């Protein structure tokens, strides 16, 4: 089994939310030295595939490949091996895929080559779903109870952490302890527009509440000078470089 990688000192991962490879590369290049890593998701991957991922990884920034796998265990294991081989530092799956799928994802990451395996984290309940949506798809409510139950399930199957909203940090930290990684979007510096994010918190507050990685998109990529915006967030967090 390969070792779990250490997290970067700078907890900020910038979300490269674009299908445009040149745009993503321009952002990532300008962000080197100002963020701990970058995140690319389904929008980027669907447009640019494995080659696009390799181009980002080649820039040398840790990459969270946010593809939220959810399928039968054998298929998810194959997908995790494939993205681990591309050099992703963090990959994710839906906790609702169940214990066998979670265990298969973890085992696949452990079998992957390279100096260190990717972190494997779970999505619990999508923050776009409210209790009425969960009732509509036959899932238990309230959402908060499902979030904690799914986080504990992910932890018991050996996953490294979960993606959660700022509002969920305290409950998951209490249930899963200090070693479980919490990756948190919905972050807004107090000098940035909130956009469509409803329940937001500042980078400092999220870090102080117990977040390990802060996913920040538009406050960085919506500016002309992405490096300067990321640098301002780093200095808000007291990170000097
Ligand atoms: O631009 P913004 O900072 O809102 O981007 C946040 C990023 O985190 C986006 O990539 C978004 O898809 C992702 N995300 C989120 N809320 C979640 C899960 C992921 O905003 N619950």
PDB file of N, CA and C in Angstrom, residues 66-138:
ATOM      1  N   UNK A  66     -12.779  16.066  -9.601  1.00  0.00           N
ATOM      2  CA  UNK A  66     -14.094  16.010  -8.947  1.00  0.00           C
ATOM      3  C   UNK A  66     -15.109  15.380  -9.902  1.00  0.00           C
ATOM      4  N   UNK A  67     -15.042  14.047 -10.037  1.00  0.00           N
ATOM      5  CA  UNK A  67     -15.923  13.363 -10.993  1.00  0.00           C
ATOM      6  C   UNK A  67     -17.040  12.589 -10.308  1.00  0.00           C
ATOM      7  N   UNK A  68     -17.034  12.516  -8.986  1.00  0.00           N
ATOM      8  CA  UNK A  68     -18.157  11.954  -8.202  1.00  0.00           C
ATOM      9  C   UNK A  68     -18.633  10.609  -8.750  1.00  0.00           C
ATOM     10  N   UNK A  69     -17.746   9.620  -8.767  1.00  0.00           N
ATOM     11  CA  UNK A  69     -18.127   8.312  -9.310  1.00  0.00           C
ATOM     12  C   UNK A  69     -19.228   7.663  -8.478  1.00  0.00           C
ATOM     13  N   UNK A  70     -20.160   7.000  -9.163  1.00  0.00           N
ATOM     14  CA  UNK A  70     -21.271   6.300  -8.496  1.00  0.00           C
ATOM     15  C   UNK A  70     -21.743   5.207  -9.454  1.00  0.00           C
ATOM     16  N   UNK A  71     -21.253   3.976  -9.209  1.00  0.00           N
ATOM     17  CA  UNK A  71     -21.591   2.875 -10.114  1.00  0.00           C
ATOM     18  C   UNK A  71     -21.358   1.588  -9.335  1.00  0.00           C
ATOM     19  N   UNK A  72     -21.397   0.440  -9.996  1.00  0.00           N
ATOM     20  CA  UNK A  72     -21.115  -0.807  -9.283  1.00  0.00           C
ATOM     21  C   UNK A  72     -19.641  -0.838  -8.866  1.00  0.00           C
ATOM     22  N   UNK A  73     -19.324  -1.584  -7.802  1.00  0.00           N
ATOM     23  CA  UNK A  73     -17.958  -1.528  -7.260  1.00  0.00           C
ATOM     24  C   UNK A  73     -16.870  -1.775  -8.291  1.00  0.00           C
ATOM     25  N   UNK A  74     -17.039  -2.765  -9.164  1.00  0.00           N
ATOM     26  CA  UNK A  74     -15.990  -3.089 -10.129  1.00  0.00           C
ATOM     27  C   UNK A  74     -15.718  -1.922 -11.077  1.00  0.00           C
ATOM     28  N   UNK A  75     -16.788  -1.265 -11.502  1.00  0.00           N
ATOM     29  CA  UNK A  75     -16.638  -0.139 -12.432  1.00  0.00           C
ATOM     30  C   UNK A  75     -15.984   1.054 -11.743  1.00  0.00           C
ATOM     31  N   UNK A  76     -16.411   1.326 -10.515  1.00  0.00           N
ATOM     32  CA  UNK A  76     -15.812   2.453  -9.789  1.00  0.00           C
ATOM     33  C   UNK A  76     -14.336   2.171  -9.515  1.00  0.00           C
ATOM     34  N   UNK A  77     -14.013   0.929  -9.174  1.00  0.00           N
ATOM     35  CA  UNK A  77     -12.600   0.593  -8.933  1.00  0.00           C
ATOM     36  C   UNK A  77     -11.767   0.873 -10.183  1.00  0.00           C
ATOM     37  N   UNK A  78     -12.284   0.487 -11.344  1.00  0.00           N
ATOM     38  CA  UNK A  78     -11.550   0.729 -12.591  1.00  0.00           C
ATOM     39  C   UNK A  78     -11.393   2.214 -12.871  1.00  0.00           C
ATOM     40  N   UNK A  79     -12.451   2.970 -12.592  1.00  0.00           N
ATOM     41  CA  UNK A  79     -12.387   4.418 -12.822  1.00  0.00           C
ATOM     42  C   UNK A  79     -11.385   5.069 -11.874  1.00  0.00           C
ATOM     43  N   UNK A  80     -11.367   4.651 -10.617  1.00  0.00           N
ATOM     44  CA  UNK A  80     -10.410   5.230  -9.656  1.00  0.00           C
ATOM     45  C   UNK A  80      -8.983   4.898 -10.076  1.00  0.00           C
ATOM     46  N   UNK A  81      -8.747   3.657 -10.513  1.00  0.00           N
ATOM     47  CA  UNK A  81      -7.387   3.302 -10.983  1.00  0.00           C
ATOM     48  C   UNK A  81      -6.980   4.192 -12.152  1.00  0.00           C
ATOM     49  N   UNK A  82      -7.935   4.422 -13.049  1.00  0.00           N
ATOM     50  CA  UNK A  82      -7.617   5.213 -14.250  1.00  0.00           C
ATOM     51  C   UNK A  82      -7.252   6.645 -13.883  1.00  0.00           C
ATOM     52  N   UNK A  83      -8.013   7.271 -12.993  1.00  0.00           N
ATOM     53  CA  UNK A  83      -7.700   8.674 -12.661  1.00  0.00           C
ATOM     54  C   UNK A  83      -6.486   8.767 -11.745  1.00  0.00           C
ATOM     55  N   UNK A  84      -6.249   7.729 -10.945  1.00  0.00           N
ATOM     56  CA  UNK A  84      -5.022   7.722 -10.139  1.00  0.00           C
ATOM     57  C   UNK A  84      -3.807   7.674 -11.068  1.00  0.00           C
ATOM     58  N   UNK A  85      -3.913   6.889 -12.124  1.00  0.00           N
ATOM     59  CA  UNK A  85      -2.799   6.792 -13.078  1.00  0.00           C
ATOM     60  C   UNK A  85      -2.563   8.112 -13.818  1.00  0.00           C
ATOM     61  N   UNK A  86      -3.595   8.950 -13.896  1.00  0.00           N
ATOM     62  CA  UNK A  86      -3.418  10.261 -14.538  1.00  0.00           C
ATOM     63  C   UNK A  86      -2.674  11.233 -13.627  1.00  0.00           C
ATOM     64  N   UNK A  87      -2.555  10.881 -12.352  1.00  0.00           N
ATOM     65  CA  UNK A  87      -1.814  11.741 -11.425  1.00  0.00           C
ATOM     66  C   UNK A  87      -2.677  12.629 -10.553  1.00  0.00           C
ATOM     67  N   UNK A  88      -4.007  12.352 -10.499  1.00  0.00           N
ATOM     68  CA  UNK A  88      -4.865  13.154  -9.612  1.00  0.00           C
ATOM     69  C   UNK A  88      -4.441  12.943  -8.160  1.00  0.00           C
ATOM     70  N   UNK A  89      -4.453  14.039  -7.387  1.00  0.00           N
ATOM     71  CA  UNK A  89      -4.073  13.962  -5.967  1.00  0.00           C
ATOM     72  C   UNK A  89      -5.261  13.614  -5.090  1.00  0.00           C
ATOM     73  N   UNK A  90      -6.464  13.998  -5.537  1.00  0.00           N
ATOM     74  CA  UNK A  90      -7.696  13.724  -4.796  1.00  0.00           C
ATOM     75  C   UNK A  90      -8.753  13.285  -5.808  1.00  0.00           C
ATOM     76  N   UNK A  91      -9.472  12.204  -5.487  1.00  0.00           N
ATOM     77  CA  UNK A  91     -10.588  11.766  -6.327  1.00  0.00           C
ATOM     78  C   UNK A  91     -11.804  11.583  -5.420  1.00  0.00           C
ATOM     79  N   UNK A  92     -13.000  11.538  -6.021  1.00  0.00           N
ATOM     80  CA  UNK A  92     -14.164  11.375  -5.148  1.00  0.00           C
ATOM     81  C   UNK A  92     -15.221  10.459  -5.744  1.00  0.00           C
ATOM     82  N   UNK A  93     -16.058   9.952  -4.841  1.00  0.00           N
ATOM     83  CA  UNK A  93     -17.149   9.033  -5.177  1.00  0.00           C
ATOM     84  C   UNK A  93     -18.357   9.450  -4.345  1.00  0.00           C
ATOM     85  N   UNK A  94     -19.545   8.960  -4.739  1.00  0.00           N
ATOM     86  CA  UNK A  94     -20.734   9.203  -3.918  1.00  0.00           C
ATOM     87  C   UNK A  94     -20.801   8.169  -2.801  1.00  0.00           C
ATOM     88  N   UNK A  95     -20.914   8.637  -1.560  1.00  0.00           N
ATOM     89  CA  UNK A  95     -21.052   7.699  -0.434  1.00  0.00           C
ATOM     90  C   UNK A  95     -22.288   6.831  -0.602  1.00  0.00           C
ATOM     91  N   UNK A  96     -23.316   7.333  -1.279  1.00  0.00           N
ATOM     92  CA  UNK A  96     -24.549   6.570  -1.465  1.00  0.00           C
ATOM     93  C   UNK A  96     -24.343   5.342  -2.355  1.00  0.00           C
ATOM     94  N   UNK A  97     -23.165   5.205  -2.957  1.00  0.00           N
ATOM     95  CA  UNK A  97     -22.852   3.987  -3.715  1.00  0.00           C
ATOM     96  C   UNK A  97     -22.744   2.756  -2.829  1.00  0.00           C
ATOM     97  N   UNK A  98     -22.651   2.965  -1.527  1.00  0.00           N
ATOM     98  CA  UNK A  98     -22.712   1.845  -0.586  1.00  0.00           C
ATOM     99  C   UNK A  98     -21.359   1.318  -0.143  1.00  0.00           C
ATOM    100  N   UNK A  99     -21.369   0.481   0.907  1.00  0.00           N
ATOM    101  CA  UNK A  99     -20.114   0.024   1.511  1.00  0.00           C
ATOM    102  C   UNK A  99     -19.176  -0.686   0.540  1.00  0.00           C
ATOM    103  N   UNK A 100     -19.697  -1.580  -0.283  1.00  0.00           N
ATOM    104  CA  UNK A 100     -18.809  -2.344  -1.171  1.00  0.00           C
ATOM    105  C   UNK A 100     -18.158  -1.428  -2.205  1.00  0.00           C
ATOM    106  N   UNK A 101     -18.936  -0.466  -2.703  1.00  0.00           N
ATOM    107  CA  UNK A 101     -18.372   0.465  -3.689  1.00  0.00           C
ATOM    108  C   UNK A 101     -17.302   1.353  -3.057  1.00  0.00           C
ATOM    109  N   UNK A 102     -17.553   1.795  -1.830  1.00  0.00           N
ATOM    110  CA  UNK A 102     -16.572   2.646  -1.144  1.00  0.00           C
ATOM    111  C   UNK A 102     -15.278   1.859  -0.901  1.00  0.00           C
ATOM    112  N   UNK A 103     -15.431   0.621  -0.440  1.00  0.00           N
ATOM    113  CA  UNK A 103     -14.245  -0.203  -0.183  1.00  0.00           C
ATOM    114  C   UNK A 103     -13.478  -0.461  -1.474  1.00  0.00           C
ATOM    115  N   UNK A 104     -14.214  -0.681  -2.568  1.00  0.00           N
ATOM    116  CA  UNK A 104     -13.550  -0.928  -3.862  1.00  0.00           C
ATOM    117  C   UNK A 104     -12.782   0.308  -4.321  1.00  0.00           C
ATOM    118  N   UNK A 105     -13.360   1.476  -4.085  1.00  0.00           N
ATOM    119  CA  UNK A 105     -12.675   2.724  -4.472  1.00  0.00           C
ATOM    120  C   UNK A 105     -11.393   2.887  -3.667  1.00  0.00           C
ATOM    121  N   UNK A 106     -11.479   2.618  -2.374  1.00  0.00           N
ATOM    122  CA  UNK A 106     -10.287   2.763  -1.527  1.00  0.00           C
ATOM    123  C   UNK A 106      -9.205   1.771  -1.953  1.00  0.00           C
ATOM    124  N   UNK A 107      -9.614   0.506  -2.191  1.00  0.00           N
ATOM    125  CA  UNK A 107      -8.622  -0.507  -2.589  1.00  0.00           C
ATOM    126  C   UNK A 107      -7.971  -0.151  -3.924  1.00  0.00           C
ATOM    127  N   UNK A 108      -8.768   0.359  -4.839  1.00  0.00           N
ATOM    128  CA  UNK A 108      -8.210   0.730  -6.146  1.00  0.00           C
ATOM    129  C   UNK A 108      -7.175   1.841  -5.989  1.00  0.00           C
ATOM    130  N   UNK A 109      -7.453   2.803  -5.125  1.00  0.00           N
ATOM    131  CA  UNK A 109      -6.494   3.894  -4.905  1.00  0.00           C
ATOM    132  C   UNK A 109      -5.214   3.347  -4.277  1.00  0.00           C
ATOM    133  N   UNK A 110      -5.372   2.408  -3.348  1.00  0.00           N
ATOM    134  CA  UNK A 110      -4.195   1.844  -2.683  1.00  0.00           C
ATOM    135  C   UNK A 110      -3.317   1.070  -3.668  1.00  0.00           C
ATOM    136  N   UNK A 111      -3.978   0.452  -4.672  1.00  0.00           N
ATOM    137  CA  UNK A 111      -3.210  -0.336  -5.650  1.00  0.00           C
ATOM    138  C   UNK A 111      -2.552   0.535  -6.711  1.00  0.00           C
ATOM    139  N   UNK A 112      -2.936   1.827  -6.742  1.00  0.00           N
ATOM    140  CA  UNK A 112      -2.421   2.654  -7.832  1.00  0.00           C
ATOM    141  C   UNK A 112      -0.939   2.918  -7.646  1.00  0.00           C
ATOM    142  N   UNK A 113      -0.273   3.128  -8.763  1.00  0.00           N
ATOM    143  CA  UNK A 113       1.179   3.289  -8.739  1.00  0.00           C
ATOM    144  C   UNK A 113       1.601   4.678  -8.317  1.00  0.00           C
ATOM    145  N   UNK A 114       2.844   4.993  -8.512  1.00  0.00           N
ATOM    146  CA  UNK A 114       3.356   6.307  -8.175  1.00  0.00           C
ATOM    147  C   UNK A 114       3.828   6.380  -6.738  1.00  0.00           C
ATOM    148  N   UNK A 115       4.378   7.549  -6.396  1.00  0.00           N
ATOM    149  CA  UNK A 115       4.968   7.734  -5.071  1.00  0.00           C
ATOM    150  C   UNK A 115       3.913   7.706  -3.984  1.00  0.00           C
ATOM    151  N   UNK A 116       2.739   8.228  -4.255  1.00  0.00           N
ATOM    152  CA  UNK A 116       1.687   8.220  -3.243  1.00  0.00           C
ATOM    153  C   UNK A 116       0.341   8.073  -3.932  1.00  0.00           C
ATOM    154  N   UNK A 117      -0.566   7.419  -3.238  1.00  0.00           N
ATOM    155  CA  UNK A 117      -1.889   7.222  -3.822  1.00  0.00           C
ATOM    156  C   UNK A 117      -2.702   8.505  -3.688  1.00  0.00           C
ATOM    157  N   UNK A 118      -3.788   8.643  -4.498  1.00  0.00           N
ATOM    158  CA  UNK A 118      -4.653   9.804  -4.301  1.00  0.00           C
ATOM    159  C   UNK A 118      -5.472   9.644  -3.017  1.00  0.00           C
ATOM    160  N   UNK A 119      -5.830  10.774  -2.423  1.00  0.00           N
ATOM    161  CA  UNK A 119      -6.851  10.742  -1.384  1.00  0.00           C
ATOM    162  C   UNK A 119      -8.171  10.364  -2.049  1.00  0.00           C
ATOM    163  N   UNK A 120      -8.962   9.533  -1.375  1.00  0.00           N
ATOM    164  CA  UNK A 120     -10.299   9.223  -1.876  1.00  0.00           C
ATOM    165  C   UNK A 120     -11.309   9.779  -0.888  1.00  0.00           C
ATOM    166  N   UNK A 121     -12.135  10.688  -1.352  1.00  0.00           N
ATOM    167  CA  UNK A 121     -13.131  11.311  -0.482  1.00  0.00           C
ATOM    168  C   UNK A 121     -14.525  11.070  -1.049  1.00  0.00           C
ATOM    169  N   UNK A 122     -15.533  11.230  -0.184  1.00  0.00           N
ATOM    170  CA  UNK A 122     -16.905  10.952  -0.593  1.00  0.00           C
ATOM    171  C   UNK A 122     -17.747  12.212  -0.602  1.00  0.00           C
ATOM    172  N   UNK A 123     -18.708  12.239  -1.504  1.00  0.00           N
ATOM    173  CA  UNK A 123     -19.788  13.222  -1.472  1.00  0.00           C
ATOM    174  C   UNK A 123     -20.904  12.565  -0.667  1.00  0.00           C
ATOM    175  N   UNK A 124     -21.469  13.284   0.303  1.00  0.00           N
ATOM    176  CA  UNK A 124     -22.543  12.696   1.116  1.00  0.00           C
ATOM    177  C   UNK A 124     -23.886  12.989   0.457  1.00  0.00           C
ATOM    178  N   UNK A 125     -24.506  14.101   0.814  1.00  0.00           N
ATOM    179  CA  UNK A 125     -25.748  14.526   0.167  1.00  0.00           C
ATOM    180  C   UNK A 125     -25.439  15.808  -0.593  1.00  0.00           C
ATOM    181  N   UNK A 126     -25.735  15.839  -1.883  1.00  0.00           N
ATOM    182  CA  UNK A 126     -25.474  17.053  -2.660  1.00  0.00           C
ATOM    183  C   UNK A 126     -26.167  18.240  -2.003  1.00  0.00           C
ATOM    184  N   UNK A 127     -25.441  19.348  -1.878  1.00  0.00           N
ATOM    185  CA  UNK A 127     -26.033  20.508  -1.202  1.00  0.00           C
ATOM    186  C   UNK A 127     -27.134  21.156  -2.042  1.00  0.00           C
ATOM    187  N   UNK A 128     -27.274  20.744  -3.291  1.00  0.00           N
ATOM    188  CA  UNK A 128     -28.369  21.259  -4.117  1.00  0.00           C
ATOM    189  C   UNK A 128     -29.701  20.575  -3.774  1.00  0.00           C
ATOM    190  N   UNK A 129     -29.659  19.515  -2.959  1.00  0.00           N
ATOM    191  CA  UNK A 129     -30.889  18.796  -2.594  1.00  0.00           C
ATOM    192  C   UNK A 129     -31.382  19.251  -1.228  1.00  0.00           C
ATOM    193  N   UNK A 130     -32.668  19.646  -1.145  1.00  0.00           N
ATOM    194  CA  UNK A 130     -33.243  19.933   0.165  1.00  0.00           C
ATOM    195  C   UNK A 130     -34.085  18.737   0.612  1.00  0.00           C
ATOM    196  N   UNK A 131     -34.707  18.870   1.783  1.00  0.00           N
ATOM    197  CA  UNK A 131     -35.443  17.727   2.320  1.00  0.00           C
ATOM    198  C   UNK A 131     -36.579  17.293   1.391  1.00  0.00           C
ATOM    199  N   UNK A 132     -37.218  18.246   0.700  1.00  0.00           N
ATOM    200  CA  UNK A 132     -38.304  17.889  -0.220  1.00  0.00           C
ATOM    201  C   UNK A 132     -37.754  17.064  -1.392  1.00  0.00           C
ATOM    202  N   UNK A 133     -36.581  17.439  -1.889  1.00  0.00           N
ATOM    203  CA  UNK A 133     -35.953  16.676  -2.984  1.00  0.00           C
ATOM    204  C   UNK A 133     -35.613  15.265  -2.510  1.00  0.00           C
ATOM    205  N   UNK A 134     -35.084  15.162  -1.292  1.00  0.00           N
ATOM    206  CA  UNK A 134     -34.704  13.840  -0.769  1.00  0.00           C
ATOM    207  C   UNK A 134     -35.935  12.964  -0.589  1.00  0.00           C
ATOM    208  N   UNK A 135     -37.024  13.556  -0.128  1.00  0.00           N
ATOM    209  CA  UNK A 135     -38.272  12.802   0.006  1.00  0.00           C
ATOM    210  C   UNK A 135     -38.729  12.307  -1.367  1.00  0.00           C
ATOM    211  N   UNK A 136     -38.580  13.159  -2.382  1.00  0.00           N
ATOM    212  CA  UNK A 136     -39.015  12.804  -3.738  1.00  0.00           C
ATOM    213  C   UNK A 136     -38.262  11.598  -4.280  1.00  0.00           C
ATOM    214  N   UNK A 137     -37.000  11.439  -3.872  1.00  0.00           N
ATOM    215  CA  UNK A 137     -36.237  10.284  -4.368  1.00  0.00           C
ATOM    216  C   UNK A 137     -36.187   9.158  -3.330  1.00  0.00           C
ATOM    217  N   UNK A 138     -37.040   9.258  -2.305  1.00  0.00           N
ATOM    218  CA  UNK A 138     -37.197   8.154  -1.356  1.00  0.00           C
ATOM    219  C   UNK A 138     -36.063   8.027  -0.359  1.00  0.00           C
TER     220      UNK A 138
END
